[in-house]
PDB file of C-alpha atoms in Angstrom:
ATOM      1  CA  MET A   1     104.360  92.640 106.172  1.00  0.00           C
ATOM      2  CA  LYS A   2     102.903  96.063 106.685  1.00  0.00           C
ATOM      3  CA  ILE A   3     100.354  96.937 103.939  1.00  0.00           C
ATOM      4  CA  LEU A   4      99.102 100.142 102.890  1.00  0.00           C
ATOM      5  CA  THR A   5      95.627  99.829 101.033  1.00  0.00           C
ATOM      6  CA  ILE A   6      93.797 102.608  99.127  1.00  0.00           C
ATOM      7  CA  ASP A   7      90.456 102.862  97.576  1.00  0.00           C
ATOM      8  CA  THR A   8      89.089 105.933  95.920  1.00  0.00           C
ATOM      9  CA  SER A   9      86.712 104.160  93.448  1.00  0.00           C
ATOM     10  CA  SER A  10      83.478 105.455  95.218  1.00  0.00           C
ATOM     11  CA  LYS A  11      82.334 108.459  97.082  1.00  0.00           C
ATOM     12  CA  ASN A  12      83.858 107.048 100.108  1.00  0.00           C
ATOM     13  CA  ALA A  13      87.640 107.432 100.330  1.00  0.00           C
ATOM     14  CA  ILE A  14      89.300 104.464 102.213  1.00  0.00           C
ATOM     15  CA  VAL A  15      92.810 104.009 103.498  1.00  0.00           C
ATOM     16  CA  VAL A  16      93.843 100.954 105.500  1.00  0.00           C
ATOM     17  CA  ILE A  17      96.947  99.946 106.981  1.00  0.00           C
ATOM     18  CA  THR A  18      97.304  96.067 107.992  1.00  0.00           C
ATOM     19  CA  GLU A  19     100.084  93.781 109.228  1.00  0.00           C
ATOM     20  CA  ASN A  20      99.603  90.679 107.087  1.00  0.00           C
ATOM     21  CA  GLU A  21      95.929  90.400 107.712  1.00  0.00           C
ATOM     22  CA  GLU A  22      95.531  92.048 110.744  1.00  0.00           C
ATOM     23  CA  LYS A  23      94.240  95.647 111.001  1.00  0.00           C
ATOM     24  CA  ILE A  24      96.344  98.543 112.431  1.00  0.00           C
ATOM     25  CA  VAL A  25      94.177 101.499 111.475  1.00  0.00           C
ATOM     26  CA  GLU A  26      91.343 102.035 108.996  1.00  0.00           C
ATOM     27  CA  LEU A  27      89.896 105.365 107.774  1.00  0.00           C
ATOM     28  CA  ASN A  28      86.925 106.309 105.793  1.00  0.00           C
ATOM     29  CA  ASN A  29      85.721 109.574 104.401  1.00  0.00           C
ATOM     30  CA  GLU A  30      82.589 110.390 102.379  1.00  0.00           C
ATOM     31  CA  GLU A  31      82.831 114.049 102.764  1.00  0.00           C
ATOM     32  CA  GLU A  32      81.659 116.266  99.624  1.00  0.00           C
ATOM     33  CA  LYS A  33      85.351 116.748  98.940  1.00  0.00           C
ATOM     34  CA  THR A  34      87.341 115.636  95.955  1.00  0.00           C
ATOM     35  CA  HIS A  35      89.447 112.611  96.435  1.00  0.00           C
ATOM     36  CA  SER A  36      92.471 114.986  95.481  1.00  0.00           C
ATOM     37  CA  GLN A  37      91.564 117.003  98.568  1.00  0.00           C
ATOM     38  CA  LYS A  38      90.986 114.286 101.138  1.00  0.00           C
ATOM     39  CA  LEU A  39      93.308 111.285 100.176  1.00  0.00           C
ATOM     40  CA  MET A  40      96.708 112.480 101.230  1.00  0.00           C
ATOM     41  CA  PRO A  41      95.587 114.094 104.662  1.00  0.00           C
ATOM     42  CA  MET A  42      93.867 110.467 105.235  1.00  0.00           C
ATOM     43  CA  ILE A  43      97.146 108.777 104.545  1.00  0.00           C
ATOM     44  CA  GLU A  44      99.059 111.180 106.542  1.00  0.00           C
ATOM     45  CA  GLU A  45      96.272 110.518 109.408  1.00  0.00           C
ATOM     46  CA  ALA A  46      96.796 106.749 109.044  1.00  0.00           C
ATOM     47  CA  PHE A  47     100.560 107.136 109.546  1.00  0.00           C
ATOM     48  CA  GLN A  48     100.121 109.196 112.518  1.00  0.00           C
ATOM     49  CA  LYS A  49      97.726 106.832 114.473  1.00  0.00           C
ATOM     50  CA  SER A  50      99.578 103.790 113.238  1.00  0.00           C
ATOM     51  CA  LYS A  51     103.162 105.523 114.422  1.00  0.00           C
ATOM     52  CA  LEU A  52     104.415 104.447 111.005  1.00  0.00           C
ATOM     53  CA  CYS A  53     105.874 106.066 107.908  1.00  0.00           C
ATOM     54  CA  LEU A  54     105.960 105.178 104.088  1.00  0.00           C
ATOM     55  CA  ASP A  55     109.356 103.448 104.748  1.00  0.00           C
ATOM     56  CA  ASP A  56     107.719 101.016 106.938  1.00  0.00           C
ATOM     57  CA  ILE A  57     105.287  99.783 104.020  1.00  0.00           C
ATOM     58  CA  GLU A  58     106.110  96.739 102.422  1.00  0.00           C
ATOM     59  CA  LEU A  59     103.318  96.221  99.835  1.00  0.00           C
ATOM     60  CA  ILE A  60     100.765  98.772  98.521  1.00  0.00           C
ATOM     61  CA  VAL A  61      97.172  97.545  97.666  1.00  0.00           C
ATOM     62  CA  CYS A  62      95.273  99.721  95.316  1.00  0.00           C
ATOM     63  CA  CYS A  63      91.473  99.301  94.221  1.00  0.00           C
ATOM     64  CA  LEU A  64      91.337  99.747  90.484  1.00  0.00           C
ATOM     65  CA  GLY A  65      87.565 100.215  89.961  1.00  0.00           C
ATOM     66  CA  PRO A  66      85.219  99.969  88.538  1.00  0.00           C
ATOM     67  CA  GLY A  67      83.648 103.262  89.965  1.00  0.00           C
ATOM     68  CA  SER A  68      84.263 107.033  89.726  1.00  0.00           C
ATOM     69  CA  PHE A  69      86.550 107.597  86.644  1.00  0.00           C
ATOM     70  CA  THR A  70      88.510 110.392  88.332  1.00  0.00           C
ATOM     71  CA  GLY A  71      88.529 108.749  91.799  1.00  0.00           C
ATOM     72  CA  VAL A  72      90.147 105.696  90.552  1.00  0.00           C
ATOM     73  CA  ARG A  73      92.675 107.581  88.735  1.00  0.00           C
ATOM     74  CA  ILE A  74      93.668 109.617  91.731  1.00  0.00           C
ATOM     75  CA  GLY A  75      94.081 106.524  93.878  1.00  0.00           C
ATOM     76  CA  ILE A  76      96.274 104.469  91.346  1.00  0.00           C
ATOM     77  CA  ALA A  77      98.429 107.643  90.625  1.00  0.00           C
ATOM     78  CA  THR A  78      98.943 108.028  94.354  1.00  0.00           C
ATOM     79  CA  ALA A  79      99.783 104.199  94.746  1.00  0.00           C
ATOM     80  CA  LYS A  80     102.094 104.541  91.849  1.00  0.00           C
ATOM     81  CA  ALA A  81     104.062 107.743  93.097  1.00  0.00           C
ATOM     82  CA  PHE A  82     104.740 105.887  96.689  1.00  0.00           C
ATOM     83  CA  ALA A  83     105.495 102.558  95.072  1.00  0.00           C
ATOM     84  CA  ASP A  84     108.163 104.314  92.720  1.00  0.00           C
ATOM     85  CA  SER A  85     109.483 106.580  95.420  1.00  0.00           C
ATOM     86  CA  LYS A  86     110.332 103.524  97.683  1.00  0.00           C
ATOM     87  CA  ASN A  87     110.403 100.632  95.428  1.00  0.00           C
ATOM     88  CA  ILE A  88     107.402  99.181  97.182  1.00  0.00           C
ATOM     89  CA  PRO A  89     105.549  96.274  95.349  1.00  0.00           C
ATOM     90  CA  VAL A  90     101.926  96.705  94.348  1.00  0.00           C
ATOM     91  CA  VAL A  91      98.911  94.698  94.038  1.00  0.00           C
ATOM     92  CA  GLY A  92      95.647  95.913  92.131  1.00  0.00           C
ATOM     93  CA  VAL A  93      92.340  94.605  93.219  1.00  0.00           C
ATOM     94  CA  ASN A  94      88.962  95.323  91.603  1.00  0.00           C
ATOM     95  CA  ALA A  95      85.822  96.408  93.775  1.00  0.00           C
ATOM     96  CA  LEU A  96      83.470  93.893  92.620  1.00  0.00           C
ATOM     97  CA  GLU A  97      86.298  90.994  93.758  1.00  0.00           C
ATOM     98  CA  GLY A  98      86.301  93.003  97.108  1.00  0.00           C
ATOM     99  CA  LEU A  99      82.692  92.353  97.596  1.00  0.00           C
ATOM    100  CA  ALA A 100      82.689  88.744  96.393  1.00  0.00           C
ATOM    101  CA  TYR A 101      85.593  87.856  98.958  1.00  0.00           C
ATOM    102  CA  ASN A 102      82.901  88.332 101.632  1.00  0.00           C
ATOM    103  CA  ILE A 103      81.411  84.874 100.734  1.00  0.00           C
ATOM    104  CA  GLU A 104      83.167  81.720 101.638  1.00  0.00           C
ATOM    105  CA  GLU A 105      80.352  79.137 100.859  1.00  0.00           C
ATOM    106  CA  GLU A 106      80.669  77.106  97.860  1.00  0.00           C
ATOM    107  CA  GLY A 107      78.730  78.282  94.835  1.00  0.00           C
ATOM    108  CA  TYR A 108      78.429  81.363  92.402  1.00  0.00           C
ATOM    109  CA  ILE A 109      78.762  84.831  93.635  1.00  0.00           C
ATOM    110  CA  CYS A 110      77.307  87.973  91.909  1.00  0.00           C
ATOM    111  CA  SER A 111      78.626  91.321  93.007  1.00  0.00           C
ATOM    112  CA  PHE A 112      76.738  94.502  92.024  1.00  0.00           C
ATOM    113  CA  ILE A 113      77.662  98.060  92.234  1.00  0.00           C
ATOM    114  CA  ASP A 114      75.000 100.570  91.296  1.00  0.00           C
ATOM    115  CA  ALA A 115      75.974 102.711  88.343  1.00  0.00           C
ATOM    116  CA  GLY A 116      72.839 104.630  88.228  1.00  0.00           C
ATOM    117  CA  HIS A 117      69.945 105.045  85.549  1.00  0.00           C
ATOM    118  CA  GLY A 118      69.021 101.384  85.467  1.00  0.00           C
ATOM    119  CA  ASN A 119      72.821 100.337  85.179  1.00  0.00           C
ATOM    120  CA  THR A 120      75.064  98.226  87.340  1.00  0.00           C
ATOM    121  CA  TYR A 121      78.797  97.037  87.379  1.00  0.00           C
ATOM    122  CA  ALA A 122      78.327  93.437  87.489  1.00  0.00           C
ATOM    123  CA  GLY A 123      81.020  90.752  88.615  1.00  0.00           C
ATOM    124  CA  PHE A 124      80.210  86.901  88.424  1.00  0.00           C
ATOM    125  CA  PHE A 125      82.661  84.712  90.453  1.00  0.00           C
ATOM    126  CA  GLU A 126      83.065  81.161  91.336  1.00  0.00           C
ATOM    127  CA  ILE A 127      85.545  80.347  94.203  1.00  0.00           C
ATOM    128  CA  GLU A 128      88.297  77.961  93.552  1.00  0.00           C
ATOM    129  CA  LYS A 129      91.036  76.683  95.527  1.00  0.00           C
ATOM    130  CA  ASN A 130      93.143  79.075  97.784  1.00  0.00           C
ATOM    131  CA  ARG A 131      90.215  81.724  97.317  1.00  0.00           C
ATOM    132  CA  GLU A 132      91.208  82.205  93.788  1.00  0.00           C
ATOM    133  CA  LEU A 133      88.020  83.833  92.131  1.00  0.00           C
ATOM    134  CA  GLN A 134      87.395  83.104  88.502  1.00  0.00           C
ATOM    135  CA  GLN A 135      85.705  86.151  87.242  1.00  0.00           C
ATOM    136  CA  ASP A 136      83.516  87.894  84.566  1.00  0.00           C
ATOM    137  CA  LEU A 137      83.288  91.580  84.879  1.00  0.00           C
ATOM    138  CA  THR A 138      80.900  93.631  82.997  1.00  0.00           C
ATOM    139  CA  PHE A 139      78.717  96.961  82.805  1.00  0.00           C
ATOM    140  CA  LEU A 140      75.343  95.531  82.857  1.00  0.00           C
ATOM    141  CA  SER A 141      72.203  97.620  81.625  1.00  0.00           C
ATOM    142  CA  LEU A 142      68.936  96.553  83.220  1.00  0.00           C
ATOM    143  CA  THR A 143      66.783  98.346  81.157  1.00  0.00           C
ATOM    144  CA  ASP A 144      64.776  97.034  78.184  1.00  0.00           C
ATOM    145  CA  GLU A 145      64.373  98.937  74.811  1.00  0.00           C
ATOM    146  CA  ASN A 146      61.640 101.095  76.607  1.00  0.00           C
ATOM    147  CA  GLY A 147      64.018 102.186  79.303  1.00  0.00           C
ATOM    148  CA  LYS A 148      62.227 100.111  81.808  1.00  0.00           C
ATOM    149  CA  ILE A 149      63.928  98.082  84.516  1.00  0.00           C
ATOM    150  CA  THR A 150      63.642  94.297  83.848  1.00  0.00           C
ATOM    151  CA  GLU A 151      64.836  91.332  85.419  1.00  0.00           C
ATOM    152  CA  LYS A 152      65.393  89.659  81.939  1.00  0.00           C
ATOM    153  CA  LYS A 153      68.742  91.336  81.339  1.00  0.00           C
ATOM    154  CA  LEU A 154      69.926  90.051  84.903  1.00  0.00           C
ATOM    155  CA  ILE A 155      68.698  86.392  84.027  1.00  0.00           C
ATOM    156  CA  ALA A 156      70.520  86.625  80.808  1.00  0.00           C
ATOM    157  CA  PHE A 157      73.594  87.565  82.609  1.00  0.00           C
ATOM    158  CA  LEU A 158      73.491  84.741  85.006  1.00  0.00           C
ATOM    159  CA  GLU A 159      72.662  82.063  82.151  1.00  0.00           C
ATOM    160  CA  LYS A 160      75.801  83.327  80.333  1.00  0.00           C
ATOM    161  CA  ASN A 161      77.936  82.546  83.330  1.00  0.00           C
ATOM    162  CA  THR A 162      76.272  79.603  85.164  1.00  0.00           C
ATOM    163  CA  LYS A 163      78.357  76.421  84.283  1.00  0.00           C
ATOM    164  CA  GLU A 164      76.621  73.758  86.647  1.00  0.00           C
ATOM    165  CA  GLU A 165      73.040  73.578  87.677  1.00  0.00           C
ATOM    166  CA  ASN A 166      72.077  73.292  91.492  1.00  0.00           C
ATOM    167  CA  LYS A 167      74.690  75.484  92.626  1.00  0.00           C
ATOM    168  CA  PRO A 168      73.272  78.351  94.890  1.00  0.00           C
ATOM    169  CA  ILE A 169      74.085  81.932  93.709  1.00  0.00           C
ATOM    170  CA  TYR A 170      75.010  84.562  96.227  1.00  0.00           C
ATOM    171  CA  PHE A 171      74.362  88.238  95.651  1.00  0.00           C
ATOM    172  CA  ILE A 172      75.957  91.229  97.282  1.00  0.00           C
ATOM    173  CA  GLY A 173      76.353  94.800  96.759  1.00  0.00           C
ATOM    174  CA  ASP A 174      74.275  97.970  96.690  1.00  0.00           C
ATOM    175  CA  SER A 175      72.373  97.282  93.598  1.00  0.00           C
ATOM    176  CA  ILE A 176      70.570  94.667  95.399  1.00  0.00           C
ATOM    177  CA  ASN A 177      68.716  97.396  97.410  1.00  0.00           C
ATOM    178  CA  SER A 178      68.309  99.683  94.392  1.00  0.00           C
ATOM    179  CA  TYR A 179      66.663  97.186  92.323  1.00  0.00           C
ATOM    180  CA  ALA A 180      64.902  94.972  94.890  1.00  0.00           C
ATOM    181  CA  GLU A 181      61.950  94.337  92.771  1.00  0.00           C
ATOM    182  CA  GLU A 182      63.859  92.701  90.228  1.00  0.00           C
ATOM    183  CA  PHE A 183      65.793  90.501  92.575  1.00  0.00           C
ATOM    184  CA  GLU A 184      62.416  89.530  94.057  1.00  0.00           C
ATOM    185  CA  LYS A 185      61.192  88.235  90.517  1.00  0.00           C
ATOM    186  CA  LEU A 186      64.645  86.547  90.305  1.00  0.00           C
ATOM    187  CA  LYS A 187      64.030  84.573  93.395  1.00  0.00           C
ATOM    188  CA  ASN A 188      61.206  82.832  92.218  1.00  0.00           C
ATOM    189  CA  GLN A 189      63.333  81.269  89.408  1.00  0.00           C
ATOM    190  CA  ASN A 190      66.680  80.691  90.847  1.00  0.00           C
ATOM    191  CA  ASP A 191      68.130  79.340  94.119  1.00  0.00           C
ATOM    192  CA  TYR A 192      69.795  82.539  95.334  1.00  0.00           C
ATOM    193  CA  GLU A 193      70.465  84.206  98.684  1.00  0.00           C
ATOM    194  CA  LYS A 194      71.338  87.910  99.305  1.00  0.00           C
ATOM    195  CA  VAL A 195      74.381  88.389 101.533  1.00  0.00           C
ATOM    196  CA  ASP A 196      75.415  91.477 103.659  1.00  0.00           C
ATOM    197  CA  GLN A 197      79.033  92.251 103.839  1.00  0.00           C
ATOM    198  CA  LYS A 198      80.984  90.793 106.666  1.00  0.00           C
ATOM    199  CA  SER A 199      83.996  92.839 106.551  1.00  0.00           C
ATOM    200  CA  SER A 200      84.494  96.484 105.522  1.00  0.00           C
ATOM    201  CA  LEU A 201      85.629  96.782 101.909  1.00  0.00           C
ATOM    202  CA  GLY A 202      88.909  98.408 102.793  1.00  0.00           C
ATOM    203  CA  ILE A 203      89.964  95.560 105.122  1.00  0.00           C
ATOM    204  CA  THR A 204      88.707  92.887 102.353  1.00  0.00           C
ATOM    205  CA  LEU A 205      90.812  94.681  99.636  1.00  0.00           C
ATOM    206  CA  ALA A 206      93.896  94.514 102.051  1.00  0.00           C
ATOM    207  CA  LYS A 207      93.030  90.736 102.566  1.00  0.00           C
ATOM    208  CA  ILE A 208      92.834  90.185  98.874  1.00  0.00           C
ATOM    209  CA  GLY A 209      96.026  92.104  98.043  1.00  0.00           C
ATOM    210  CA  TYR A 210      97.972  90.113 100.707  1.00  0.00           C
ATOM    211  CA  THR A 211      96.755  86.734  99.266  1.00  0.00           C
ATOM    212  CA  LYS A 212      97.724  87.881  95.782  1.00  0.00           C
ATOM    213  CA  TYR A 213     101.164  88.728  96.911  1.00  0.00           C
ATOM    214  CA  LYS A 214     101.673  85.608  98.625  1.00  0.00           C
ATOM    215  CA  ASN A 215     100.746  83.776  95.137  1.00  0.00           C
ATOM    216  CA  GLY A 216     103.153  85.877  93.452  1.00  0.00           C
ATOM    217  CA  LYS A 217     100.795  88.335  91.778  1.00  0.00           C
ATOM    218  CA  SER A 218     102.558  91.495  92.950  1.00  0.00           C
ATOM    219  CA  GLY A 219     104.801  93.849  90.771  1.00  0.00           C
ATOM    220  CA  ASN A 220     106.066  97.294  90.245  1.00  0.00           C
ATOM    221  CA  SER A 221     103.710 100.293  89.496  1.00  0.00           C
ATOM    222  CA  SER A 222     103.404  99.423  85.831  1.00  0.00           C
ATOM    223  CA  ILE A 223     100.906  96.751  86.632  1.00  0.00           C
ATOM    224  CA  LEU A 224      98.116  99.257  88.057  1.00  0.00           C
ATOM    225  CA  SER A 225      95.845 100.351  85.382  1.00  0.00           C
ATOM    226  CA  PRO A 226      92.121 101.363  85.957  1.00  0.00           C
ATOM    227  CA  ILE A 227      89.248  98.947  85.213  1.00  0.00           C
ATOM    228  CA  TYR A 228      86.619 100.867  83.109  1.00  0.00           C
ATOM    229  CA  LEU A 229      83.585  98.852  82.320  1.00  0.00           C
ATOM    230  CA  ARG A 230      81.867 101.735  80.482  1.00  0.00           C
ATOM    231  CA  LYS A 231      82.659 104.990  78.483  1.00  0.00           C
ATOM    232  CA  SER A 232      83.033 107.973  80.399  1.00  0.00           C
ATOM    233  CA  GLN A 233      80.425 110.769  80.550  1.00  0.00           C
ATOM    234  CA  ALA A 234      82.873 112.937  78.487  1.00  0.00           C
ATOM    235  CA  GLU A 235      82.993 110.159  75.954  1.00  0.00           C
ATOM    236  CA  LEU A 236      79.285 109.650  75.574  1.00  0.00           C
ATOM    237  CA  ALA A 237      78.734 113.441  75.500  1.00  0.00           C
ATOM    238  CA  LEU A 238      81.207 113.682  72.603  1.00  0.00           C
ATOM    239  CA  GLU A 239      79.780 110.780  70.614  1.00  0.00           C
ATOM    240  CA  GLU A 240      76.354 112.278  71.069  1.00  0.00           C
ATOM    241  CA  LYS A 241      77.643 115.604  69.689  1.00  0.00           C
ATOM    242  CA  LYS A 242      79.212 114.187  66.843  1.00  0.00           C
ATOM    243  CA  GLU A 243      76.351 112.044  66.002  1.00  0.00           C
ATOM    244  CA  LYS A 244      74.212 115.318  66.020  1.00  0.00           C
ATOM    245  CA  GLU A 245      76.552 117.037  63.622  1.00  0.00           C
ATOM    246  CA  LYS A 246      76.155 114.233  61.003  1.00  0.00           C
TER     247      LYS A 246
END
């Protein structure tokens, strides 16, 4: 099965073509261009390098976020257009799940994507049979009432999700570096380990998509919808404006 995977949830646009779980071509682009400018040329380049075309694609995998609001919408719109034009099944995968899939050891997995200003997109996972990940996704603020970064919010998040004691907790994602001091404080209170990505996010998303497909979790384009774990900047600005007008 030939699979096209698209991820526009972050600054780095990703396009991957795989055959089952084997990579055919992988492209990444972190240029200061909008995703609307760089995504289609990347897809065209991927088809040229692989000597394939859209007619050869049997599954489309799309990252649903969380991340850039506009970027996620562009990726989903492109995946929907391709799927509808050629009647190709689709699978949606979230970025936090993509990070967690790097870890195969038994235990709990925490994925973190830095959302800036003391905030993070957080995913808490527990691996079950057949690499199925039970999950809790949230927008987590690591700041206290004074706006200072604190590990207490992180500890509360872990305690809310931990079902069994004596299970190791594996952390993965860029927020680990952004809030290193808080993670070091946490280390003194929990059995945890920081883990680096073993595979690129694009390849991992493709593998998850293929697994979901085999487990009967694909569908038509209507199943793709963005994962928004917080309000957009525009929504926040509008709320602030209304509050001031009261």
